[in-house]
Coordinates of C-alpha atoms in Angstrom, one line a residue:
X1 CA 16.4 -26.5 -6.2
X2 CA 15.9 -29.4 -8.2
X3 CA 12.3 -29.6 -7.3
X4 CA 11.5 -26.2 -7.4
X5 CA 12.1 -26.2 -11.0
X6 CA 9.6 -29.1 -11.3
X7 CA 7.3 -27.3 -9.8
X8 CA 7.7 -24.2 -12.4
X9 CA 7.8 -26.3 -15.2
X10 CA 4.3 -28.1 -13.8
X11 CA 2.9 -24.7 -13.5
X12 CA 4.0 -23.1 -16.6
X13 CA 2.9 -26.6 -18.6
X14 CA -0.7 -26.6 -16.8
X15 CA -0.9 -22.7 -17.9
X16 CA -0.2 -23.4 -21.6
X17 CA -2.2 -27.2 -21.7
X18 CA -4.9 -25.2 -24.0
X19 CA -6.1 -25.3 -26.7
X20 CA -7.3 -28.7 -26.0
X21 CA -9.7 -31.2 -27.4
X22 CA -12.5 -29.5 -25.6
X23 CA -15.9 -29.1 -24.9
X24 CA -17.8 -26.7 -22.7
X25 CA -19.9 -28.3 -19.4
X26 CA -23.4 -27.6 -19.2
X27 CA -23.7 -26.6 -15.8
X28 CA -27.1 -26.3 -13.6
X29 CA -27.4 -23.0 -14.3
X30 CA -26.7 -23.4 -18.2
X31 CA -29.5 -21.4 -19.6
X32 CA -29.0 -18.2 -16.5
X33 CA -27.7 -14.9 -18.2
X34 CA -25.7 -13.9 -15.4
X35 CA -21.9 -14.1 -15.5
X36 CA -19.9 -15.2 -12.5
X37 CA -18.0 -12.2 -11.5
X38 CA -13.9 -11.4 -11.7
X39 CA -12.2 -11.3 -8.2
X40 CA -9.1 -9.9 -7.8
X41 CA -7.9 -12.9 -6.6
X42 CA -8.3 -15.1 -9.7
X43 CA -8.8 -18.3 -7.8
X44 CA -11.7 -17.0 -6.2
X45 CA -14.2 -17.1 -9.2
X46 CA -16.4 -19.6 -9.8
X47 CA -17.2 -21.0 -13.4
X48 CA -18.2 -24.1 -12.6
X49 CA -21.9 -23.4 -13.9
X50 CA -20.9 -21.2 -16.8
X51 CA -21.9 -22.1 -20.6
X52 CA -22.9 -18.6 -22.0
X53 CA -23.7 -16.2 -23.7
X54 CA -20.4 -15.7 -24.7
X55 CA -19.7 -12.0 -25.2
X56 CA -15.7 -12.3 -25.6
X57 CA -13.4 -14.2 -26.8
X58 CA -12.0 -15.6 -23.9
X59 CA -15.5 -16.5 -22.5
X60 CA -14.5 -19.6 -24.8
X61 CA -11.9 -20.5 -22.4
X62 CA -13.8 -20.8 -18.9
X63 CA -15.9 -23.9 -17.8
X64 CA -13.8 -26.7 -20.7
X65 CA -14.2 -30.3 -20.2
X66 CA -11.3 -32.1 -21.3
X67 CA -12.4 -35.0 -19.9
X68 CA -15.9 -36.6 -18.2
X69 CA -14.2 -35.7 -14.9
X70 CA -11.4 -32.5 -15.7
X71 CA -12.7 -28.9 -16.3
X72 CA -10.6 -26.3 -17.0
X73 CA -10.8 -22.2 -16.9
X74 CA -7.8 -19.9 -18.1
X75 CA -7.9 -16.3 -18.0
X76 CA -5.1 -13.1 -17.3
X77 CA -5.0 -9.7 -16.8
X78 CA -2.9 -6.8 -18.2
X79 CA -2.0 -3.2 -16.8
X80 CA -0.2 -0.4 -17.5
X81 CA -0.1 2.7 -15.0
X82 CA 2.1 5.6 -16.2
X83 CA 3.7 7.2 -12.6
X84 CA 4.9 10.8 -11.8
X85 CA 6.4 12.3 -8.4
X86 CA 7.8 16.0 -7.7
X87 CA 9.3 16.5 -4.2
X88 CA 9.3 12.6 -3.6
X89 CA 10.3 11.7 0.0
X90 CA 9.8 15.7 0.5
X91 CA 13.4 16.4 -1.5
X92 CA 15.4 13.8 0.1
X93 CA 19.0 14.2 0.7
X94 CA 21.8 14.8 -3.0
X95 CA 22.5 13.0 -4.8
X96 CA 18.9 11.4 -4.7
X97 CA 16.7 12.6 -7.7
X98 CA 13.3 13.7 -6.3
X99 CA 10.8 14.1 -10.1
X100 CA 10.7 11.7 -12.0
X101 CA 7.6 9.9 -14.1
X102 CA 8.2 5.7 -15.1
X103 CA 6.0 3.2 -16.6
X104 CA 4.7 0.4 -14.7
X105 CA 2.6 -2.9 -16.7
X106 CA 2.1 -6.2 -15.8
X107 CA 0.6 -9.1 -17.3
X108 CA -0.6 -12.5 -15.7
X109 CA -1.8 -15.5 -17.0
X110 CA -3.8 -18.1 -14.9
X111 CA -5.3 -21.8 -15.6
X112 CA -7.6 -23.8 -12.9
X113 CA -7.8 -27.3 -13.6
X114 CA -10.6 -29.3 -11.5
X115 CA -11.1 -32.7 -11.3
X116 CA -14.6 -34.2 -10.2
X117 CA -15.1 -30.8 -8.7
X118 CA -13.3 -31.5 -5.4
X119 CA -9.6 -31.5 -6.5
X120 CA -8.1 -28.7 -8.3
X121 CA -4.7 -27.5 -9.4
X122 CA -4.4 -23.9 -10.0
X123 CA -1.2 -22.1 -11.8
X124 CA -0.5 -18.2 -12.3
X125 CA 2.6 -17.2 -14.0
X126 CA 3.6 -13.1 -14.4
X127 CA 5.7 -10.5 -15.8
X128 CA 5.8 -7.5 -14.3
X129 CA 8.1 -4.8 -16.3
X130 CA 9.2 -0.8 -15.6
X131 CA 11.1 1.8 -17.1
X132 CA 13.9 3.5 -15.6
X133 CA 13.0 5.3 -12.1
X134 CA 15.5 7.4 -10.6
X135 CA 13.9 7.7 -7.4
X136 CA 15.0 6.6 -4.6
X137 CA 15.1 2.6 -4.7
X138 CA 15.3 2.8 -8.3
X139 CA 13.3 -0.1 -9.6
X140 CA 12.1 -1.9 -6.8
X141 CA 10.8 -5.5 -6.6
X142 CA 7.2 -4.3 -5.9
X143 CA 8.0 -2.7 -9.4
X144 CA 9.7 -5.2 -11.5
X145 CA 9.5 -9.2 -11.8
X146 CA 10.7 -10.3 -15.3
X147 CA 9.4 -13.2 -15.3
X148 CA 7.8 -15.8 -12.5
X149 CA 5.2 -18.1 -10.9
X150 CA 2.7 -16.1 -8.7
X151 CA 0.7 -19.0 -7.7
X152 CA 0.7 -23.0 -8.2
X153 CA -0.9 -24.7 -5.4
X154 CA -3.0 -27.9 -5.0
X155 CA -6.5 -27.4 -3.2
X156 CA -8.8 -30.8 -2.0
X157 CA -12.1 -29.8 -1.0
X158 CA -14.5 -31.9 1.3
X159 CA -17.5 -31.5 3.9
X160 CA -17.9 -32.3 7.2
X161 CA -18.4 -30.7 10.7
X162 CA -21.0 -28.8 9.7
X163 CA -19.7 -27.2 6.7
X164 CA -16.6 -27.2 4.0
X165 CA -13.2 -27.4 4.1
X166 CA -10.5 -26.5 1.8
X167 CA -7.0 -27.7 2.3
X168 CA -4.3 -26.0 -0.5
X169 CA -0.7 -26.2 -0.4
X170 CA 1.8 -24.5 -2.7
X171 CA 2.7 -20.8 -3.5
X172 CA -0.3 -18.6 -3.3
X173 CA -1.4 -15.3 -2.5
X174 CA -2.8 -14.4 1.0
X175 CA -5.7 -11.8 1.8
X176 CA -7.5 -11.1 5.3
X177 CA -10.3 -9.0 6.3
X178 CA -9.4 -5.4 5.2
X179 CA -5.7 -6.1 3.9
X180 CA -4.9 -3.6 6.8
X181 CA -1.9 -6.5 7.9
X182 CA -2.3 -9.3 4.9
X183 CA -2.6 -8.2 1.7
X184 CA -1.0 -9.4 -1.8
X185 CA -0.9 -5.1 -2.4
X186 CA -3.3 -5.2 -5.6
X187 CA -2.1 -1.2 -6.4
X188 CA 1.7 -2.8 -6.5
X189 CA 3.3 -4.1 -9.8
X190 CA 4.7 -7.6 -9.1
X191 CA 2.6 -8.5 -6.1
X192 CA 3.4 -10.5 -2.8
X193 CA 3.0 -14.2 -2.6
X194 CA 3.8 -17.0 0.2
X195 CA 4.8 -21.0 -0.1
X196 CA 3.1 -22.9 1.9
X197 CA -0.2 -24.4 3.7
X198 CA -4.0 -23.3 4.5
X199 CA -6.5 -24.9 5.9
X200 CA -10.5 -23.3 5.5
X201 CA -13.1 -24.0 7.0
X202 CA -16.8 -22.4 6.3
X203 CA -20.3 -22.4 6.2
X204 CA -23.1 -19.7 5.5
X205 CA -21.9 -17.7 8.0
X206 CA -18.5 -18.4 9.5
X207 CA -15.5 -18.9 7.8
X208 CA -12.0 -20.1 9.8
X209 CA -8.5 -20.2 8.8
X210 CA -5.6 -21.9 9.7
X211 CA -2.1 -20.9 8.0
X212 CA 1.9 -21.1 8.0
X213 CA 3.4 -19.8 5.0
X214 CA 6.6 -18.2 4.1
X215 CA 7.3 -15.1 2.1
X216 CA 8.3 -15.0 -1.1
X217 CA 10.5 -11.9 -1.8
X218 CA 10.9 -10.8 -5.5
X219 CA 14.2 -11.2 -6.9
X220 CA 13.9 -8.8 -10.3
X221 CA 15.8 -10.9 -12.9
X222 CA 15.8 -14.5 -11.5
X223 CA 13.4 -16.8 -10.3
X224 CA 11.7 -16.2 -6.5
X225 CA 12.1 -18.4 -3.5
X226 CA 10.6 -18.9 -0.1
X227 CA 12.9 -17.1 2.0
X228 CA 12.6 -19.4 5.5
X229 CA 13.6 -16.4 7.8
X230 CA 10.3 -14.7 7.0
X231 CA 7.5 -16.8 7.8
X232 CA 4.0 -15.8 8.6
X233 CA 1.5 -17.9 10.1
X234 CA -1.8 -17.7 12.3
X235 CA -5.7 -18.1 12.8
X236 CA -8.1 -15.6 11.1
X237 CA -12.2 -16.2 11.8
X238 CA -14.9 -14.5 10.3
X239 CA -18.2 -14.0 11.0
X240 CA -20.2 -12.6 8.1
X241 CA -22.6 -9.6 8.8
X242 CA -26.2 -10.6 9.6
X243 CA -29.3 -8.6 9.4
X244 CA -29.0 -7.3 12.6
X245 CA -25.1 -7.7 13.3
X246 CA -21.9 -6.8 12.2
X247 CA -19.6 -8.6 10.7
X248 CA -16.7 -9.5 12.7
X249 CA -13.0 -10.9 12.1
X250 CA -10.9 -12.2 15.2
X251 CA -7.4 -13.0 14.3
X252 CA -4.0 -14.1 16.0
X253 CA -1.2 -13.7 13.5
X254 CA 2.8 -14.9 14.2
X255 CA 5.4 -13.3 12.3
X256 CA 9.6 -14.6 12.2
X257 CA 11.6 -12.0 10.1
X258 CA 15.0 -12.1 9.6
X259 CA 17.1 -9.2 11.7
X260 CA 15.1 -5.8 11.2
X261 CA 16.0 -2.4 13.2
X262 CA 13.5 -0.2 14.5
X263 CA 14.3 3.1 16.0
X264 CA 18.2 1.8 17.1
X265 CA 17.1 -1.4 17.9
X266 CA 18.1 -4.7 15.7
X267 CA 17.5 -8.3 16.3
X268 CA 15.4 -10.8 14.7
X269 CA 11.5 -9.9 14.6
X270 CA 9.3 -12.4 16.4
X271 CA 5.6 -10.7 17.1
X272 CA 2.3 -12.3 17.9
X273 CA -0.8 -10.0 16.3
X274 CA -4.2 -10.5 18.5
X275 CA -6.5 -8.7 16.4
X276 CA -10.4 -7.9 16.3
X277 CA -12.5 -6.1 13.5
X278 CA -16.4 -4.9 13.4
X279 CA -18.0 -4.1 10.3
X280 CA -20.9 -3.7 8.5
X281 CA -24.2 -1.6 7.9
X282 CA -25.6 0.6 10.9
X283 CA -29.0 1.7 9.3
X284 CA -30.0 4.7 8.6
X285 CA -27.5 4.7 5.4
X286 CA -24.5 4.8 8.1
X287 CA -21.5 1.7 7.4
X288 CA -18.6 1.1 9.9
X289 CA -15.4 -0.4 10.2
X290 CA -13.5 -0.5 13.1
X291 CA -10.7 -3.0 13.8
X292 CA -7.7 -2.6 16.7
X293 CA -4.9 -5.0 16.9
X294 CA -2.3 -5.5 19.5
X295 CA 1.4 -6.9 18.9
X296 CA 3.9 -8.9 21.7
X297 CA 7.3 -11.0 21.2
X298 CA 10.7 -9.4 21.1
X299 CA 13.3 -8.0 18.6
X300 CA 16.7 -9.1 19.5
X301 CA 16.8 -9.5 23.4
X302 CA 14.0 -6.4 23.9
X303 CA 10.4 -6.6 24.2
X304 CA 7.9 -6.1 21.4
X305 CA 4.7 -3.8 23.2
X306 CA 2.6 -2.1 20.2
X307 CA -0.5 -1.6 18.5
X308 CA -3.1 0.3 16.3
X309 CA -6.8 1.3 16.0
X310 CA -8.3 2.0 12.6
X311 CA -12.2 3.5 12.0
X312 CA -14.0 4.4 9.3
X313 CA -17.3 5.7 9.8
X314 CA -19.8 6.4 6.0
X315 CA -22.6 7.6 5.0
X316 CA -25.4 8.0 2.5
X317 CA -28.6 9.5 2.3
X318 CA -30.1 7.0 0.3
X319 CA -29.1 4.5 -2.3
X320 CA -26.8 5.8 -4.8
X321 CA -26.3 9.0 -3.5
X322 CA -22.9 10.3 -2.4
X323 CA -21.1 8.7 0.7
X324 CA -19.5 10.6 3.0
X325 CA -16.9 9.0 5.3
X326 CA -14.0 9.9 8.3
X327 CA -11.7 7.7 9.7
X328 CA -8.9 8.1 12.8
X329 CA -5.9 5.6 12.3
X330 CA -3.4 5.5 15.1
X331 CA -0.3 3.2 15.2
X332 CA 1.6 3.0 18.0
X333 CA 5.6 4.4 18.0
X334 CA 8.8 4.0 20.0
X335 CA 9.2 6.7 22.6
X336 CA 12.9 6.4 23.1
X337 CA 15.8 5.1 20.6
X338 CA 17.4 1.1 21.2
X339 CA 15.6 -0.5 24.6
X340 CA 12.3 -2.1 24.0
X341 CA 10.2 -1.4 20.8
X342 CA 6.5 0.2 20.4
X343 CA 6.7 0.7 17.1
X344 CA 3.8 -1.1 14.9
X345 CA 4.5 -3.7 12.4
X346 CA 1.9 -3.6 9.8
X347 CA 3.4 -7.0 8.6
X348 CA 2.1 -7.2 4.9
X349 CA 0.0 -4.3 4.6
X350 CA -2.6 -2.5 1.5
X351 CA -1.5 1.3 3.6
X352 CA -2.4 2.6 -0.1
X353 CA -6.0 2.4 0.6
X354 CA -5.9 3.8 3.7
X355 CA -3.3 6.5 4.3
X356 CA -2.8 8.0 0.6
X357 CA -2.5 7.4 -2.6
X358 CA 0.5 8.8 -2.8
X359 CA 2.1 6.1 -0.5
X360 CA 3.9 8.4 2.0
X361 CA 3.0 7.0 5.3
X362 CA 2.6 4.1 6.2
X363 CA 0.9 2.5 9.7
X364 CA 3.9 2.7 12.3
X365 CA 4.1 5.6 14.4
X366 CA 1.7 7.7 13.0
X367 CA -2.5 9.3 14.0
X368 CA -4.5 10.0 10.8
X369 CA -7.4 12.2 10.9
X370 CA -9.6 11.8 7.1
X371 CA -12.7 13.3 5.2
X372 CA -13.8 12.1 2.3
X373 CA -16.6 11.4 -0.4
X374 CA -16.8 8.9 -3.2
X375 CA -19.6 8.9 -5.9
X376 CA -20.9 6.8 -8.8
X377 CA -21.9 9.3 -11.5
X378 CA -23.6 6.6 -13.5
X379 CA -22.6 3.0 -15.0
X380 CA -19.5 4.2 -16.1
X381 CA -18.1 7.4 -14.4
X382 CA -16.9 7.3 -10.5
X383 CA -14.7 9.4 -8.6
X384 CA -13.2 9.9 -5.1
X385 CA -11.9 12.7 -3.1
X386 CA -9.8 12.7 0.2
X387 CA -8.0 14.9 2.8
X388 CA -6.0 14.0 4.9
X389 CA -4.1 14.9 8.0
X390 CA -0.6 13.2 9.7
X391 CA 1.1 13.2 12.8
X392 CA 4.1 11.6 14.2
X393 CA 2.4 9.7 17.0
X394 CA 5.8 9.7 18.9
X395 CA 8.5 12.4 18.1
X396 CA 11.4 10.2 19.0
X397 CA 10.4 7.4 16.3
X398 CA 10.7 7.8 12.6
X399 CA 8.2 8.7 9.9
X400 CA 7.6 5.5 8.1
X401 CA 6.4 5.4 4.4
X402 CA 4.0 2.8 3.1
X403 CA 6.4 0.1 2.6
X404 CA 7.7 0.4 6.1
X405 CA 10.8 2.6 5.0
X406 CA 12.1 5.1 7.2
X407 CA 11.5 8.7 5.5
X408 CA 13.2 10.9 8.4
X409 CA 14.6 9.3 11.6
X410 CA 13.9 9.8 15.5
X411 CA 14.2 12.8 17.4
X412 CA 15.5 14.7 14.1
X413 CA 12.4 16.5 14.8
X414 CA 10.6 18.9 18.1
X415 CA 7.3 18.5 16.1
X416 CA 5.0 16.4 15.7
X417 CA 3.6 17.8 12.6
X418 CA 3.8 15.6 9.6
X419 CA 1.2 17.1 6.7
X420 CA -1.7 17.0 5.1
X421 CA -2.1 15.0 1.8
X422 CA -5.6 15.7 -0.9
X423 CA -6.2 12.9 -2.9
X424 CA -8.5 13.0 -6.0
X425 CA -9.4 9.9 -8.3
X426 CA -11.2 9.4 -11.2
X427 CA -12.3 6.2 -12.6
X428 CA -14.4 5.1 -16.0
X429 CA -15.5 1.4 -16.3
X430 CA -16.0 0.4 -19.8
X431 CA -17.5 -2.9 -18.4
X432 CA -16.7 -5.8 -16.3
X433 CA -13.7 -6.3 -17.7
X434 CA -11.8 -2.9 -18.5
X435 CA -11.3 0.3 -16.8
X436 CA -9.1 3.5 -16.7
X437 CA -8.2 5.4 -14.1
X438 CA -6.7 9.0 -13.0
X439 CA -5.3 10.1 -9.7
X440 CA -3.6 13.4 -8.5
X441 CA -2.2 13.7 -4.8
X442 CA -0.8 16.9 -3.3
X443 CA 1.2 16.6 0.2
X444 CA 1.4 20.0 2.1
X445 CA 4.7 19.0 4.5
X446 CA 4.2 19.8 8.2
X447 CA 7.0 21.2 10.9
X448 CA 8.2 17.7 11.3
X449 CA 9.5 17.6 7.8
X450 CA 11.0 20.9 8.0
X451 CA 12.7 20.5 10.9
X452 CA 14.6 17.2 9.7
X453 CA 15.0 19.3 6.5
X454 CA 12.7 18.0 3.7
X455 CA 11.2 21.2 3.2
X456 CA 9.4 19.9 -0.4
X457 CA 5.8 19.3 -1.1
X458 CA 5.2 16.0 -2.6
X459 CA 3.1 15.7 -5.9
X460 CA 1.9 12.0 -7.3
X461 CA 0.5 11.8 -10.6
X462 CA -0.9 8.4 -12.5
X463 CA -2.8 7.2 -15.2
X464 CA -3.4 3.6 -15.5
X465 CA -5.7 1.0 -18.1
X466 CA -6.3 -2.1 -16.9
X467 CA -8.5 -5.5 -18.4
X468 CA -9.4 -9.1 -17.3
X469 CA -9.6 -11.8 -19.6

């Protein structure tokens, strides 16, 4: 415990070590106009050439030498996303309030201190605030972190073998391939984030990593810790897309979760996730991505035997023009309650991008049939549209929301029947930094819901704002 204050107070002093006695590097590329870009992942940009023009007022605060051999970069971001349900969970048992609408923001604050450009120490620290939701769950820790460390981890960087590696160790935020199974959920408030180790190795067109981390869960009001009964680890590889290939990710992923239940079944969780992924450009203004996992181990004393298939086939006639797009996901579900389970895990998943915005299944026991188009109107305006279509893909297993949370339990149900869900967003980016967004989703409930009687249509409404710095 002792240390793990050390470690905050490290962080939060390397956040705050500016202003400084500074002045800005003059990088090769001093005199190039162009701007690195901002990656959702903060520790992913690279300012390390950076020295102009400076267009804001926090440009001043990338690329600073405090030293002949220390450069430092700070920057944060702040959102706010207004949030409004009707028929949530599709009017779940009383005393459970079904509308409600809740404000969500967050703020985050990040500095990334390198030392002769092959050791670095990087810090985030976030707030992450809502109003009151009487929804079911209330205020949940994907909605509210009063105050923590995100990230503070130590990275040493060196070549060899052919190409780079990059060792970091400490708290930090995971993200692989398609966020399908990792992802630090970007469209949540507090985000996810892991203690531990990662070894990377890459060169211009393969990138390999090795990992064991555990999760981090968030604890509201006091400060977040490692919890050691829910560690992920594994080996994802990536092949970047060539001119004449697809891209392709191959990953084995080990998850150890404290004592979960799935459909009358409970025991500790201990899976193994073989995984492959394809994607890339087809010609002829077609893209593809295709990616099929498996899972094995055991919960409790009975066997683990599930898995999943996800597609997504676009299209556009030419540059800039609108692209059309349909996509099939199937996860695997348990055909009978207690015994062995087939339910899919999706272990740490982004199911908001691809199975609703309105976050009302999730990728156990479910096919997906969607259509869709998304355009860019010009340099500012962007929108979105969706339809989509759900079914149980076993009867005798639950429905499963986003987060994994049964919504309506096996066998309470003869159909198979789940809904159909129309999503519509619309986004305006002011520039590079700022942007606002609207989204509407309508869920038409199928038999299934009926029949375990949650016979409401689901409505989600948001607006959010949203800048980097």
């Amino acid at each position: 415990m002792l240390a793990l204050r050390f470690h905050r107070a490290a962080a939060c002093g390397l956040v705050l070590l500016v202003p400084l006695p500074v002045v800005h590097a003059q990088g090769e590329a001093a005199n190039d106009a162009s701007r690195p870009s901002f990656a959702f992942l903060r520790q992913d940009e690279d300012w390390s050439d950076f020295d102009g023009p400076y267009l804001h007022w926090s440009d001043e605060l990338k690329n600073m030498r405090t030293s002949p051999y220390v450069r430092v970069t700070v920057g944060g971001s702040l959102r706010a996303r207004y949030e409004r349900f009707t028929g949530f969970d599709f009017g779940p048992p009383a005393p459970a309030d079904d509308t409600d609408g809740y404000l969500l923001t967050r703020a985050f604050v990040h500095a990334d201190l390198s030392i002769d450009d092959d050791q670095r120490l990087f810090a985030e620290i976030k707030t992450a605030q809502a109003t009151d939701r009487s929804l079911p769950g209330g205020r949940r820790g994907v909605d509210i972190d009063t105050l923590d460390l995100q990230q503070f981890f130590y990275e040493l960087d060196w070549s060899g073998a052919g190409g780079d590696f990059e060792l970091r160790l400490g708290r930090q935020m995971l993200s692989f391939g398609a966020q399908r199974l990792v992802s630090p959920l970007p469209w949540g408030n507090a985000l996810r984030t892991w203690d531990g180790g990662a070894l990377t190795w890459s060169n211009d067109e393969l990138e390999v990593t090795g990992f064991y981390t555990q999760f981090v869960p968030v604890m509201k009001t006091d400060f977040n810790e490692a919890d050691p009964q829910n560690a992920l680890w594994g080996l994802y590889a990536t092949r970047r897309p060539q001119e004449d290939t697809l891209g392709t990710d191959l990953y084995l992923l080990g998850s150890e979760r404290d004592p979960r239940t799935f459909n009358g079944t409970t025991g500790e969780d201990q899976r193994l996730t073989i995984g492959l992924r394809l994607f890339g450009d087809l010609g002829s203004g077609f893209d593809l991505d295709v990616e099929t996992a498996m899972q094995t181990g055991e919960v409790g004393d009975a066997d683990v035997d599930a898995s999943m298939f996800a597609l997504e086939v676009g299209h556009r006639s030419e540059p800039g023009a609108m692209r059309l797009f349909a996509g099939l996901d199937v996860a695997t579900g348990d055909d009978a309650s207690g015994g062995d389970v087939e339910t899919f895990d999706p272990l740490f998943p982004l199911g908001h991008a691809y199975l609703g915005q309105a976050d009302a299944v999730g990728r156990s026991n479910v096919v997906a049939l969607s259509i869709g188009a998304e355009q860019r109107f010009d340099q500012n305006w962007s929108g979105r549209a969706a339809l989509y279509g759900f079914r149980l893909a076993d009867d005798d297993d639950a429905l499963y929301d986003a987060g994994g949370r049964p919504i309506i339990a096996g066998g309470s149900a003869t159909s198979n029947t789940v809904g159909y869900e129309l999503d519509l967003r619309a986004t305006y980016t002011v520039d590079a930094r700022t942007s606002f967004e609207a989204g509407y989703s309508y869920f038409l409930g199928g038999d299934a819901l009926e029949e375990a009687g949650r016979d409401e249509n689901e409505t989600f409404f948001y607006l959010q704002a949203s800048t980097r710095l």
